[in-house]
XYZ file of C-alpha atoms in Angstrom:
254
model
C 32.875 100.473 -82.040
C 33.977 101.171 -78.447
C 37.218 99.240 -77.867
C 36.827 99.565 -74.083
C 33.457 97.766 -73.978
C 33.357 95.231 -71.154
C 33.338 91.577 -72.222
C 31.041 89.178 -70.371
C 30.885 85.393 -70.610
C 27.423 84.075 -69.729
C 26.807 80.364 -69.068
C 23.107 79.464 -68.858
C 21.473 76.287 -70.173
C 17.889 77.621 -69.937
C 17.288 79.012 -73.427
C 14.543 81.458 -72.415
C 16.465 82.819 -69.415
C 19.788 82.877 -71.248
C 18.238 84.763 -74.141
C 16.675 87.315 -71.782
C 19.923 87.875 -69.841
C 21.984 88.092 -73.027
C 19.618 90.675 -74.506
C 19.623 92.645 -71.248
C 23.415 92.756 -71.201
C 23.630 93.787 -74.843
C 21.121 96.598 -74.241
C 23.308 97.715 -71.319
C 26.296 98.083 -73.662
C 28.155 94.901 -72.720
C 29.808 92.510 -75.156
C 28.295 89.058 -74.440
C 29.427 85.533 -75.282
C 26.652 83.132 -74.237
C 27.216 79.400 -73.751
C 24.630 76.713 -72.948
C 27.253 74.344 -71.588
C 30.000 74.720 -68.961
C 32.420 72.486 -70.853
C 32.236 74.601 -74.018
C 32.475 77.757 -71.945
C 35.634 76.452 -70.264
C 37.218 75.708 -73.641
C 36.486 79.284 -74.701
C 37.736 80.771 -71.432
C 41.058 78.955 -71.618
C 41.714 80.913 -74.820
C 39.906 84.171 -73.977
C 39.854 86.244 -70.779
C 36.663 88.290 -70.247
C 36.043 91.114 -67.776
C 33.437 89.166 -65.818
C 31.861 85.672 -65.789
C 28.195 84.921 -64.997
C 27.211 81.290 -64.632
C 24.146 79.272 -63.720
C 24.769 76.875 -60.827
C 22.910 73.751 -61.987
C 23.825 72.659 -65.522
C 24.417 69.352 -67.331
C 27.989 68.180 -68.027
C 29.582 70.785 -65.738
C 28.027 72.761 -62.864
C 28.753 76.402 -62.162
C 30.786 75.312 -59.122
C 32.933 72.948 -61.198
C 33.436 75.648 -63.810
C 34.556 78.105 -61.145
C 37.039 75.634 -59.606
C 38.564 74.887 -63.033
C 38.857 78.565 -63.916
C 40.539 79.537 -60.653
C 43.333 77.048 -61.358
C 44.655 79.514 -63.934
C 46.421 82.557 -62.376
C 45.219 84.919 -65.112
C 41.646 84.465 -63.834
C 42.457 85.448 -60.248
C 41.081 88.953 -60.687
C 38.111 88.129 -62.949
C 34.801 88.587 -61.030
C 32.535 85.528 -60.986
C 28.764 85.706 -60.359
C 26.636 82.603 -59.808
C 22.950 82.495 -60.770
C 20.862 79.988 -58.839
C 17.258 79.203 -58.006
C 17.898 77.413 -54.754
C 20.929 77.212 -52.492
C 21.091 76.740 -48.739
C 23.220 79.007 -46.553
C 25.898 76.348 -45.986
C 26.554 75.956 -49.725
C 26.361 79.692 -50.289
C 28.938 80.401 -47.554
C 31.158 77.620 -48.895
C 31.209 79.142 -52.367
C 31.785 82.636 -51.005
C 34.693 81.350 -48.909
C 36.124 79.778 -52.062
C 36.094 83.214 -53.676
C 32.839 83.454 -55.668
C 32.168 87.181 -55.771
C 28.379 87.321 -55.721
C 25.057 85.526 -56.126
C 21.926 86.303 -58.107
C 18.850 84.441 -56.878
C 16.170 83.422 -59.402
C 13.819 85.073 -60.074
C 15.777 88.337 -60.063
C 15.265 91.939 -60.999
C 17.227 92.806 -64.177
C 18.359 96.065 -62.575
C 19.935 94.098 -59.700
C 22.059 92.057 -62.108
C 23.267 95.114 -64.027
C 24.107 97.005 -60.827
C 26.041 94.052 -59.416
C 28.002 93.673 -62.648
C 28.873 97.367 -62.775
C 29.817 97.411 -59.084
C 32.193 94.471 -59.508
C 33.745 95.955 -62.643
C 34.230 99.309 -60.927
C 35.705 97.548 -57.906
C 38.211 95.734 -60.141
C 39.064 98.953 -61.983
C 39.594 100.858 -58.722
C 41.970 98.200 -57.405
C 44.026 98.378 -60.601
C 44.011 102.182 -60.487
C 44.907 102.357 -56.794
C 47.810 99.974 -57.207
C 49.194 101.556 -60.344
C 52.491 103.182 -59.490
C 52.392 106.965 -59.707
C 55.478 108.016 -61.710
C 55.475 111.416 -59.955
C 55.285 110.122 -56.377
C 58.291 110.273 -53.993
C 60.107 112.802 -56.156
C 63.032 112.731 -53.751
C 63.930 109.265 -55.055
C 66.229 109.458 -58.039
C 65.137 107.974 -61.341
C 67.130 104.744 -61.156
C 65.927 104.010 -57.617
C 62.331 104.783 -58.566
C 62.542 102.451 -61.562
C 64.015 99.777 -59.308
C 61.133 99.945 -56.809
C 58.586 100.124 -59.622
C 59.920 96.944 -61.194
C 59.860 95.146 -57.847
C 56.277 96.249 -57.171
C 55.160 95.168 -60.635
C 56.721 91.722 -60.100
C 55.061 91.367 -56.686
C 51.693 92.455 -58.043
C 51.891 90.003 -60.943
C 52.624 87.043 -58.618
C 50.554 88.304 -55.685
C 48.588 85.075 -55.126
C 51.626 82.806 -55.096
C 54.638 82.470 -52.818
C 57.088 85.067 -54.063
C 60.304 83.516 -55.346
C 63.089 85.927 -54.368
C 65.579 84.177 -56.648
C 63.237 84.706 -59.615
C 62.883 88.356 -58.602
C 66.666 88.703 -58.515
C 66.946 87.215 -62.008
C 64.220 89.561 -63.237
C 66.300 92.522 -62.039
C 69.655 91.021 -63.196
C 71.196 91.287 -59.737
C 72.191 88.829 -57.028
C 69.913 88.032 -54.104
C 72.295 89.752 -51.660
C 72.418 92.910 -53.809
C 68.614 92.903 -54.015
C 68.358 92.728 -50.242
C 70.921 95.518 -49.773
C 69.112 97.862 -52.196
C 65.749 97.131 -50.607
C 67.194 97.915 -47.173
C 68.708 101.157 -48.463
C 65.469 102.377 -50.087
C 62.919 101.177 -47.528
C 64.781 100.307 -44.307
C 63.268 96.792 -44.604
C 64.705 93.438 -45.542
C 63.266 91.757 -48.629
C 60.951 89.437 -46.653
C 59.484 92.344 -44.682
C 59.087 94.421 -47.848
C 57.167 91.628 -49.597
C 54.987 90.923 -46.558
C 54.074 94.584 -46.078
C 53.419 95.010 -49.796
C 50.901 92.165 -49.577
C 49.359 93.651 -46.425
C 48.987 97.052 -48.105
C 47.189 95.294 -50.954
C 44.896 93.609 -48.422
C 44.145 96.980 -46.835
C 43.249 98.422 -50.226
C 40.881 95.525 -50.892
C 39.130 96.163 -47.571
C 39.023 99.920 -48.137
C 37.336 99.253 -51.478
C 34.623 97.179 -49.798
C 35.891 93.574 -49.674
C 34.726 91.797 -46.473
C 35.489 88.143 -47.222
C 38.677 87.498 -45.224
C 39.466 84.148 -46.868
C 39.151 85.795 -50.292
C 41.608 88.507 -49.154
C 44.030 85.841 -47.886
C 43.848 84.027 -51.232
C 44.287 87.225 -53.236
C 47.384 88.266 -51.252
C 49.048 84.858 -51.345
C 49.543 84.278 -47.625
C 50.219 80.653 -46.668
C 47.423 80.492 -44.135
C 44.625 82.495 -42.569
C 46.375 82.399 -39.177
C 49.646 83.788 -40.565
C 47.766 86.506 -42.424
C 45.756 87.420 -39.309
C 48.874 87.620 -37.122
C 50.763 89.684 -39.712
C 47.794 92.005 -40.309
C 47.304 92.724 -36.583
C 51.023 93.347 -36.079
C 51.136 95.725 -39.067
C 47.824 97.584 -38.614
C 47.309 97.310 -34.850
C 43.830 95.826 -35.322
C 42.498 92.399 -36.196
C 41.198 92.072 -39.736
C 37.583 91.922 -38.521
C 38.042 94.990 -36.297
C 39.600 96.894 -39.205
C 36.681 95.952 -41.472
C 34.241 97.140 -38.766
C 36.120 100.436 -38.429
C 35.831 101.002 -42.198
C 32.089 100.277 -42.124
C 31.535 102.845 -39.363
C 33.249 105.631 -41.333
């Protein structure tokens, strides 16, 4: 059995449609856990983290929207793609859900190939982000081993808590040094104070998201843990020299 097989949680209360989607996913080499009910799915998800979640919008007991909101309360689900299946949704609701971070929609009736392609695209997108942000142990060879380990540990901490406000005191404890020593070492290695280093780390992550195809600015703000859209926009323009929208347009032209 392939240990790297992607795990999908499917929530669909229509037995005929759920059976068809489940069979389609299995034939496409995915591992599928199918639930008829959002409440039972949530219980499962709180104990198991899949690679992607696909949920019907309208269901008894718990809607797809309610399920999504409950899931996103847990930090470990921040990077799990979420697709909503729906038969009817107006543009206002669709934009609202997309602004909240839902990754994609499938409109009923749909072409099976469309669903599979969207799943694979989202999984590849997630994999590319993880790969791009993985620290290369052979980069910046001029930095000595202890300094390289120091920066690596900081970056790993920042990446783990990306969506939240970074607690510098917690970071200091993680590295077993005082806050002042942390700031001094950061300045020595990067010519930046700790606040600037954290902010620019988050901005670099935002740039990578955009470069990989993400266009939803509010989703990017949420993923990078900025306090507000306005602060993110001001910081992004100061760092990149372009507004976020202009940078996205420049990527699309290339």
